[in-house]
PDB file of C-alpha atoms in Angstrom:
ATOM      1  CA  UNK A   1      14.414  -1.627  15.245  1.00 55.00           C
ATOM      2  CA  UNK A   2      12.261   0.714  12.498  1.00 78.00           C
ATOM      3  CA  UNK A   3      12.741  -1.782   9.621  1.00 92.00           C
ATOM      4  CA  UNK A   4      14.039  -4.458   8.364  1.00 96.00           C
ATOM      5  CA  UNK A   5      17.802  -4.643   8.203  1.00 96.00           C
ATOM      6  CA  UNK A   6      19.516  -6.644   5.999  1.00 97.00           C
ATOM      7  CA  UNK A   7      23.547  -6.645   6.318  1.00 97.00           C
ATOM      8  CA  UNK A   8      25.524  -6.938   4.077  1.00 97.00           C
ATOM      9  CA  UNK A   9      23.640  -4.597   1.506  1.00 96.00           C
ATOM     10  CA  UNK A  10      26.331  -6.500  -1.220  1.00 97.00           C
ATOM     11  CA  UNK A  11      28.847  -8.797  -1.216  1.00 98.00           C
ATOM     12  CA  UNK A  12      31.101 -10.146  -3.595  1.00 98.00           C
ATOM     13  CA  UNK A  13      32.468 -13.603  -3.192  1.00 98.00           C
ATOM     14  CA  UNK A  14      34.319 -16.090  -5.323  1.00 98.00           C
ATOM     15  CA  UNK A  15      32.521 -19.693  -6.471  1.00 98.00           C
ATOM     16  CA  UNK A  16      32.955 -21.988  -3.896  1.00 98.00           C
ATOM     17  CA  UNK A  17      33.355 -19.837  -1.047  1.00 98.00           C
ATOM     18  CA  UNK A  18      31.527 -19.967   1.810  1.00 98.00           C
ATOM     19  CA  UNK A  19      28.510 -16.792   2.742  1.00 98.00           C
ATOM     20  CA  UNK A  20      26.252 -15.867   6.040  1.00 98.00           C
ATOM     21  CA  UNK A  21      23.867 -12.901   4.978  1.00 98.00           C
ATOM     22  CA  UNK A  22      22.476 -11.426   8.156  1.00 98.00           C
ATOM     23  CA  UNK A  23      18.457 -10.089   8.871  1.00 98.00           C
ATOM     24  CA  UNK A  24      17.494  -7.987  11.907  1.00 97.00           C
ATOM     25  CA  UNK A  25      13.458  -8.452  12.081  1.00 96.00           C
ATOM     26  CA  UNK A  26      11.650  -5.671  13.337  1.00 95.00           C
ATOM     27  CA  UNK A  27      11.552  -6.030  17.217  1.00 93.00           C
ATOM     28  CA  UNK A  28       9.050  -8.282  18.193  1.00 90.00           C
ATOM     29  CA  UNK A  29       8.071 -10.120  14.923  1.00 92.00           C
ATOM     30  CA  UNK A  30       7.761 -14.050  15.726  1.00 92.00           C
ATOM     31  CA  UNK A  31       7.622 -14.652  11.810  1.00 93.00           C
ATOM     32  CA  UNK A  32      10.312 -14.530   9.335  1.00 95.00           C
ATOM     33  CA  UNK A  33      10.656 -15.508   5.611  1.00 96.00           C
ATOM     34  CA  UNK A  34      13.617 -15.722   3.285  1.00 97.00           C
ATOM     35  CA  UNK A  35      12.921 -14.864  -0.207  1.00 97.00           C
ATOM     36  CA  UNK A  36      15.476 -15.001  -3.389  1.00 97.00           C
ATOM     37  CA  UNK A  37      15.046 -12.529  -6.119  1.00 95.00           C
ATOM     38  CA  UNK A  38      16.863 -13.117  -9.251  1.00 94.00           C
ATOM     39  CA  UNK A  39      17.178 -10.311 -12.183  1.00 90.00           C
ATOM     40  CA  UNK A  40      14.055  -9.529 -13.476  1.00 87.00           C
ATOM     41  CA  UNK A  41      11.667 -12.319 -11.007  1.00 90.00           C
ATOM     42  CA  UNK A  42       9.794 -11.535  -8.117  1.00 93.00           C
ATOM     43  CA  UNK A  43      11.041 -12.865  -4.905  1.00 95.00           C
ATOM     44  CA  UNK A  44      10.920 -16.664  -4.598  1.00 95.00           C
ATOM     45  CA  UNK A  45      10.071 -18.035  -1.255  1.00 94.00           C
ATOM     46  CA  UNK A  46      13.195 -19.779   0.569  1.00 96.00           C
ATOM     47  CA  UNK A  47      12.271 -20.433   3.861  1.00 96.00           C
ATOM     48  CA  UNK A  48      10.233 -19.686   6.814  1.00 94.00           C
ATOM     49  CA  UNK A  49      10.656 -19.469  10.572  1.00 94.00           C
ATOM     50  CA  UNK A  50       8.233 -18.820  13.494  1.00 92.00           C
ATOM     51  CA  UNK A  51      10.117 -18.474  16.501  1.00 91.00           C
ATOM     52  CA  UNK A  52      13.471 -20.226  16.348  1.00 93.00           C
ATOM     53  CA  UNK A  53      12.096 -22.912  14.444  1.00 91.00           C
ATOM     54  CA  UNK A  54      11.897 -23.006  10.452  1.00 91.00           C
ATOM     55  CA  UNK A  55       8.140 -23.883   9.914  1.00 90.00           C
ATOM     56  CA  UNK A  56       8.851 -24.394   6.317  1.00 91.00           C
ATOM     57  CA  UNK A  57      11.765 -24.589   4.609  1.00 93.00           C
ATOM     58  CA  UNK A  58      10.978 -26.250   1.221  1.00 92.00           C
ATOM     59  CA  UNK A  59      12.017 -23.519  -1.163  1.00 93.00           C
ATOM     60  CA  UNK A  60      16.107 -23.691   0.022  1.00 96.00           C
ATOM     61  CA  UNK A  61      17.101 -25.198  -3.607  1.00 95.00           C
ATOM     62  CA  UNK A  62      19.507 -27.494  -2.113  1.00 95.00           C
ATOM     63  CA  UNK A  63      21.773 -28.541   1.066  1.00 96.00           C
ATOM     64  CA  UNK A  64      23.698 -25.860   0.241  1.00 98.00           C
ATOM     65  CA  UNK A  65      21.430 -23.275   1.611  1.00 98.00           C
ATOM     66  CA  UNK A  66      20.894 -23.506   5.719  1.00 97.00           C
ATOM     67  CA  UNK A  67      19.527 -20.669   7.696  1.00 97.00           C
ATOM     68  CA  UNK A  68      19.302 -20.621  11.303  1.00 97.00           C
ATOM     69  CA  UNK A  69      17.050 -18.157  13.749  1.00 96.00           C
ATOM     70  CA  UNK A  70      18.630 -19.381  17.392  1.00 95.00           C
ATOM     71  CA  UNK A  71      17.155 -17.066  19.612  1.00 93.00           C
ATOM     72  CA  UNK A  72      13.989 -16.024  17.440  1.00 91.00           C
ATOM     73  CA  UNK A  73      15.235 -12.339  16.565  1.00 94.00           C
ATOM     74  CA  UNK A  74      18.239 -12.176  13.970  1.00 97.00           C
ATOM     75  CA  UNK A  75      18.255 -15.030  11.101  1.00 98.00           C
ATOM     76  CA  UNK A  76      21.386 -16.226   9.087  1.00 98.00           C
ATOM     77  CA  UNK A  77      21.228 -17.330   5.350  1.00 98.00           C
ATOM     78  CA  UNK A  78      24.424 -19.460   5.073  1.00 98.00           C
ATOM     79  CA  UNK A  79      25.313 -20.338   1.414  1.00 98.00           C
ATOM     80  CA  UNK A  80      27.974 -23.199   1.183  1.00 98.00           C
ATOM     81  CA  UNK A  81      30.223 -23.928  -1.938  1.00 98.00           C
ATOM     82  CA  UNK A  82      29.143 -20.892  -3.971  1.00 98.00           C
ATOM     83  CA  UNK A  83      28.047 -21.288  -7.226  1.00 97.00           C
ATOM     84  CA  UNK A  84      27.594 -18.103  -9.712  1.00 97.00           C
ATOM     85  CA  UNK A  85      23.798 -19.190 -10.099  1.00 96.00           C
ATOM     86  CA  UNK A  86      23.299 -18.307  -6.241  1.00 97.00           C
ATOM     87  CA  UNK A  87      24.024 -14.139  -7.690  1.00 97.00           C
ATOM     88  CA  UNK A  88      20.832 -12.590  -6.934  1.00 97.00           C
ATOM     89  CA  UNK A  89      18.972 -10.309  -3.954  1.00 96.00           C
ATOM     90  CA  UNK A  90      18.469 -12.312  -0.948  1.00 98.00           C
ATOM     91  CA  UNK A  91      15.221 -10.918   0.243  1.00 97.00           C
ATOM     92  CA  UNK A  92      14.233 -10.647   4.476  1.00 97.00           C
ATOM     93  CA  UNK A  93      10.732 -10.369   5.268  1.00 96.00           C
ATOM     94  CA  UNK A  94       9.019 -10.005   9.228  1.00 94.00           C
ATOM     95  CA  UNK A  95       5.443  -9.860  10.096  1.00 91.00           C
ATOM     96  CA  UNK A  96       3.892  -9.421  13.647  1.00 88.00           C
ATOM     97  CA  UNK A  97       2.010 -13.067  13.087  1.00 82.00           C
ATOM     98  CA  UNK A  98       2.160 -16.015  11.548  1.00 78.00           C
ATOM     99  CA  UNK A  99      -1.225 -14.930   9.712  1.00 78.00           C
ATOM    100  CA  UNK A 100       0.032 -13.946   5.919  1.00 77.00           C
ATOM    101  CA  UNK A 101      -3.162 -11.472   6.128  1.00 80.00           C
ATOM    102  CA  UNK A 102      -1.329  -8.689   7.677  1.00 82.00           C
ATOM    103  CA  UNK A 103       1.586  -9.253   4.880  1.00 87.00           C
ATOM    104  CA  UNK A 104       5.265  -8.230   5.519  1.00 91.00           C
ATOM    105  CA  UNK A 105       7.630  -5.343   5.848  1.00 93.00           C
ATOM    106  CA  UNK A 106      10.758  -6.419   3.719  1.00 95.00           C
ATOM    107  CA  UNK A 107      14.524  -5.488   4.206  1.00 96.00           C
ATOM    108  CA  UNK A 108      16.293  -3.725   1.403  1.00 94.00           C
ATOM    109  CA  UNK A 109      18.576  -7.042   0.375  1.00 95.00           C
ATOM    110  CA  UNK A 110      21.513  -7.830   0.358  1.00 97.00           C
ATOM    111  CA  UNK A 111      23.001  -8.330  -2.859  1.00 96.00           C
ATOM    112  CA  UNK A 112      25.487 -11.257  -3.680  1.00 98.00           C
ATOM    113  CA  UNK A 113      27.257 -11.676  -6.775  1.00 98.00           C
ATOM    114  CA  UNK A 114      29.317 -15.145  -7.377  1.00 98.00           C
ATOM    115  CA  UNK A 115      32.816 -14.246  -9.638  1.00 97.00           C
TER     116      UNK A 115
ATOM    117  CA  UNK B   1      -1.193 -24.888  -5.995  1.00 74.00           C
ATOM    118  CA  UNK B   2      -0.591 -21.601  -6.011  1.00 81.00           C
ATOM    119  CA  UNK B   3       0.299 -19.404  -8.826  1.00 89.00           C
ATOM    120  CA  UNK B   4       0.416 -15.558  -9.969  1.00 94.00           C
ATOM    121  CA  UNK B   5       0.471 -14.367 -13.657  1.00 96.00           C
ATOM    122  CA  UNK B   6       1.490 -10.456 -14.094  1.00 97.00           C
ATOM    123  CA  UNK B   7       0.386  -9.548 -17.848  1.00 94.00           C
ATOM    124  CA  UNK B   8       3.282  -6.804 -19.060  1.00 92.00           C
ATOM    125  CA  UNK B   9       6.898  -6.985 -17.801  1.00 94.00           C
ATOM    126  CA  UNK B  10       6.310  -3.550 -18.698  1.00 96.00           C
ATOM    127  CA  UNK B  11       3.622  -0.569 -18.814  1.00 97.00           C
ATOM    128  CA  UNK B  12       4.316   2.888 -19.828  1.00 97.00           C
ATOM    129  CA  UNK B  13       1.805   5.963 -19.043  1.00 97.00           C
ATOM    130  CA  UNK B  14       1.826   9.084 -19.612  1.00 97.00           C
ATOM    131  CA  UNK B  15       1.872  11.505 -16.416  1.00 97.00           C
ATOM    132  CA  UNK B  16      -2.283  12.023 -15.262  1.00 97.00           C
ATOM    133  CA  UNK B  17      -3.281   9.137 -17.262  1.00 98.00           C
ATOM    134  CA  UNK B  18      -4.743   5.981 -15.816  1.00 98.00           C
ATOM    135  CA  UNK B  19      -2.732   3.496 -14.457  1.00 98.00           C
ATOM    136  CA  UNK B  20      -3.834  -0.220 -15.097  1.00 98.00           C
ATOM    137  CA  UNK B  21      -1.182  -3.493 -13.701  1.00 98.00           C
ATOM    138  CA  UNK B  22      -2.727  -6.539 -14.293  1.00 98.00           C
ATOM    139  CA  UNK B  23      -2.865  -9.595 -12.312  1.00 97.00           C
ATOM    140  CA  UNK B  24      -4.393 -13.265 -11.977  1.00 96.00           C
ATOM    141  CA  UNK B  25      -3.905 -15.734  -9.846  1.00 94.00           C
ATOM    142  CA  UNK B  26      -4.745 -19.252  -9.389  1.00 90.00           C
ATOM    143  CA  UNK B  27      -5.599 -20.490  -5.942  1.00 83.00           C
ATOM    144  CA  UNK B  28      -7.469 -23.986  -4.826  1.00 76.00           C
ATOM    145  CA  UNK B  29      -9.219 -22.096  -2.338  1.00 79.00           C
ATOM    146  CA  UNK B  30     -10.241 -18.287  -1.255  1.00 79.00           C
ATOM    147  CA  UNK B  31      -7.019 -16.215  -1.712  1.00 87.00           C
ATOM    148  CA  UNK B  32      -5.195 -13.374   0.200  1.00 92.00           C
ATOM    149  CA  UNK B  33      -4.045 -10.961  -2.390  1.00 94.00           C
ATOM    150  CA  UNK B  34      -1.327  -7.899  -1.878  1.00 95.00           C
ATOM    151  CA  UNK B  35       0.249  -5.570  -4.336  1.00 97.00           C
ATOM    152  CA  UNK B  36       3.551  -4.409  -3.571  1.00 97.00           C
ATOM    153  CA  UNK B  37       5.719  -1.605  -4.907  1.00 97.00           C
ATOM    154  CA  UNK B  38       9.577  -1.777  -4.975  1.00 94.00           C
ATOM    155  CA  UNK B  39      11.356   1.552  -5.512  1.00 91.00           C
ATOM    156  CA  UNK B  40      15.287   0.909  -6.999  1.00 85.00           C
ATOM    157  CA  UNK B  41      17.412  -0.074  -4.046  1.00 79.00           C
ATOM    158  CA  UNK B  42      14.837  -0.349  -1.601  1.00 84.00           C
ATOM    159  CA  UNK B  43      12.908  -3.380  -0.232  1.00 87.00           C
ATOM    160  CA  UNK B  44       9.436  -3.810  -1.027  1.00 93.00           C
ATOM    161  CA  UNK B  45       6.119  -2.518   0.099  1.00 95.00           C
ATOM    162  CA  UNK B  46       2.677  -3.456   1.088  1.00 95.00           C
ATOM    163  CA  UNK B  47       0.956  -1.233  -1.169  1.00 96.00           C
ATOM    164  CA  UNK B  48      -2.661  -3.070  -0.437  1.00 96.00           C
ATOM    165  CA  UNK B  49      -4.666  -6.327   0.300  1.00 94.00           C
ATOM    166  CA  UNK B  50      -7.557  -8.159   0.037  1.00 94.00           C
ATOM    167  CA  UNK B  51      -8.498 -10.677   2.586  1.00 90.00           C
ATOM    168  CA  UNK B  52     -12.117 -11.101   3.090  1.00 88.00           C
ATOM    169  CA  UNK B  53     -15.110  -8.396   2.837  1.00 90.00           C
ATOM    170  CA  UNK B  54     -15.317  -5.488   0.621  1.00 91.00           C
ATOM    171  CA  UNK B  55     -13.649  -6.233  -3.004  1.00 92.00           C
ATOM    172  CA  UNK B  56     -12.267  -2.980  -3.826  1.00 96.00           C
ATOM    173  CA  UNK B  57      -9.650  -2.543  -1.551  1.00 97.00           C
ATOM    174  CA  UNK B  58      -7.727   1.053  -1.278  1.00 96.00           C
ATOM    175  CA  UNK B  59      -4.028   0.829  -0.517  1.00 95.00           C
ATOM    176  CA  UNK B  60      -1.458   3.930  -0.590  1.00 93.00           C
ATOM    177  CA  UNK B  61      -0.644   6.707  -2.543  1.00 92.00           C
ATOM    178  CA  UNK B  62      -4.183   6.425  -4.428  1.00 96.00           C
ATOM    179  CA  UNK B  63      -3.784   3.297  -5.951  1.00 97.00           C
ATOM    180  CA  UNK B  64      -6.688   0.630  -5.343  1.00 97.00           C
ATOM    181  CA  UNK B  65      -7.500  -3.283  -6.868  1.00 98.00           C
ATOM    182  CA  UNK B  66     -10.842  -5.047  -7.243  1.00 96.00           C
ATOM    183  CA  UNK B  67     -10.638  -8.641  -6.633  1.00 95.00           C
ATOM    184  CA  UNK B  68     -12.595 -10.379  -9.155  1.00 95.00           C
ATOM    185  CA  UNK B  69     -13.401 -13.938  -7.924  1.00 92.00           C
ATOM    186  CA  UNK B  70     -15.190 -15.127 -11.442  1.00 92.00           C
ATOM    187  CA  UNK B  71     -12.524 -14.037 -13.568  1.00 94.00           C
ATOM    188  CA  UNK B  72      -9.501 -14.852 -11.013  1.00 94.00           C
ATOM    189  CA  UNK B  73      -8.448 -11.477 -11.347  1.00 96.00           C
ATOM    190  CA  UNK B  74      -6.759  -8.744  -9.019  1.00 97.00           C
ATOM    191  CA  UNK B  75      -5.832  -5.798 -11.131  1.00 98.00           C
ATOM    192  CA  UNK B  76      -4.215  -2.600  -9.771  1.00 98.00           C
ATOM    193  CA  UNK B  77      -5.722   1.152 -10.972  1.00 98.00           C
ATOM    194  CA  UNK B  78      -5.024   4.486 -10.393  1.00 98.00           C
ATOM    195  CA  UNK B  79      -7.038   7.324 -12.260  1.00 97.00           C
ATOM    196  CA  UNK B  80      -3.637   9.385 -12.652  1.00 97.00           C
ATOM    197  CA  UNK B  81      -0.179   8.671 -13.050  1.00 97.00           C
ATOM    198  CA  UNK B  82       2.479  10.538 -11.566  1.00 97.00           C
ATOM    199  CA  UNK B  83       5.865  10.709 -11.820  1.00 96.00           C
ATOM    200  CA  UNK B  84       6.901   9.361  -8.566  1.00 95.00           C
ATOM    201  CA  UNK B  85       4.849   5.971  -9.649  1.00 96.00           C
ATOM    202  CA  UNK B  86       7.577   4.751 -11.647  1.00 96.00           C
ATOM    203  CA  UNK B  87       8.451   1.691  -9.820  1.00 96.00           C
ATOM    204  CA  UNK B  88       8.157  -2.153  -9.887  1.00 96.00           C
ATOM    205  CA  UNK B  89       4.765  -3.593  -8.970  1.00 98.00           C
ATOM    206  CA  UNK B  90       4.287  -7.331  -7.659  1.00 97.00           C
ATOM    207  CA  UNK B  91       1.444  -9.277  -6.869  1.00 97.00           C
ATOM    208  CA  UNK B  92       1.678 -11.838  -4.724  1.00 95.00           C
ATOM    209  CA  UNK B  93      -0.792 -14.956  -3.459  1.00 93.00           C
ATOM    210  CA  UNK B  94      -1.164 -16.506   0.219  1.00 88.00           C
ATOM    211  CA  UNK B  95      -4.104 -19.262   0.214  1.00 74.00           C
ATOM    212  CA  UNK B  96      -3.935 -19.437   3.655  1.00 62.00           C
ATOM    213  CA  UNK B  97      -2.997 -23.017   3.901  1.00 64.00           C
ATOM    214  CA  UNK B  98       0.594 -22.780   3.550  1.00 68.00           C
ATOM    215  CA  UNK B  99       3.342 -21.139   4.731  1.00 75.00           C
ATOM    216  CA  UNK B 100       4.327 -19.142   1.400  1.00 83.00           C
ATOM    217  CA  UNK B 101       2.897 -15.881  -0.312  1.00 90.00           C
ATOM    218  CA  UNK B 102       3.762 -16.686  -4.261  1.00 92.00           C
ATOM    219  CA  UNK B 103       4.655 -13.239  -5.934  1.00 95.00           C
ATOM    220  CA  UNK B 104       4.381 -12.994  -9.576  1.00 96.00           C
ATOM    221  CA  UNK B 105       7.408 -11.876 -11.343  1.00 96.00           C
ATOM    222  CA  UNK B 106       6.775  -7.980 -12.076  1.00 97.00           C
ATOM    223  CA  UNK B 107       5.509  -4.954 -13.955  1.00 97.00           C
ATOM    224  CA  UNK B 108       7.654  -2.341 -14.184  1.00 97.00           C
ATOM    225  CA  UNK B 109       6.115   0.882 -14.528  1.00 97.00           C
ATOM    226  CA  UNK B 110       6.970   3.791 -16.717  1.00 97.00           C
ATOM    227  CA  UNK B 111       5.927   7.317 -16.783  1.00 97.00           C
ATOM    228  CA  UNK B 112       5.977   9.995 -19.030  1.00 96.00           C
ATOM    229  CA  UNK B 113       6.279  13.960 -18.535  1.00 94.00           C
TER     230      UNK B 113
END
């Protein structure tokens, strides 16, 4: 596609429930990052995939968070057990290489708040 | 490791007055620098980068940075402010031995009629 896309752009879930927040790379991007932006941060770096395979994924803040890339296009954020500390802008990021030179072209978020 | 230190959660300017974000960074070796701009609602965007070369880098909309390697600086200018500026700013990191690009957490800018 053009951009990014990011689905939902919100959701609203209950603590303990169970999420998937979707991202649609741009066509052709091998590398994708999840970022987590909390009220008044910058993004914080979640994990990254080249491919299907997550190159790095040392920023998920526990074994709650899993994401998944299967056939090296769309990537799923699943969020287990919900907690109202997960509320914040889940951030999806694509770039052409794996070089961080070129830098990204973000998604507009998707927005979850924990009740 | 890798870090990024925004001075100013906030700036405010005056429309046609010069626009100064600061930013420094901390980086064990030579750094790849970006500024990005997030509009409300939207995702962000590259606004400019330094990799290697030239150290005052030009990005959109007239803004530009100078990369200061002594002082560990990367500061974001533009002579004059205009309304449609008013936005968040974020620089972010990448030492180009990682995976990650660190972004600092944020200047939002003001301006003024």
């Amino acid at each position: 596609g053009a951009g990014v896309s990011q689905t939902p752009s919100n959701k609203v879930t209950e603590k303990g429930k169970y999420v998937e927040l979707r991202c649609d790379p741009i066509s052709g991007h091998t590398a994708l990052y999840w970022y987590r932006q909390s009220l008044g941060q910058g993004p914080e770096f979640l994990i990254y995939f080249q491919g299907t395979g997550a190159a790095d994924d040392s920023g998920l803040p526990n074994d709650r968070f899993f994401a998944v890339r299967p056939e090296g296009s769309v990537s799923t954020l699943k969020i287990q057990r919900t907690e109202r500390g997960d509320s914040a802008v889940y951030l999806c990021a694509s770039s052409s290489t794996p070089d961080r030179r070129e830098g990204y072209t973000f998604g507009s978020g998707t927005r979850l708040t924990v009740v | 490791a890798q870090s990024v230190t925004q001075l100013g959660s906030h700036v405010s300017v005056s429309e046609g007055a010069l626009v100064l974000l600061r930013c420094n960074y901390s980086s064990s070796v030579p750094p790849y620098l970006f500024w990005y701009v997030q509009y409300p609602n939207q995702g962000l965007q590259l606004l400019l980068k330094y990799t290697t070369g030239a150290t005052l880098v030009k990005g959109i909309n007239g803004f530009e940075a100078e990369f200061k390697k002594s002082e560990t600086s990367f500061h974001l200018t533009k002579p004059s402010a205009h309304m449609s500026d008013a936005a968040e700013y974020f620089c972010a990191v990448s030492d180009g031995g990682g995976f990650k690009t660190i972004f600092g957490a944020g200047t939002r800018l003001f301006v003024k009629a």
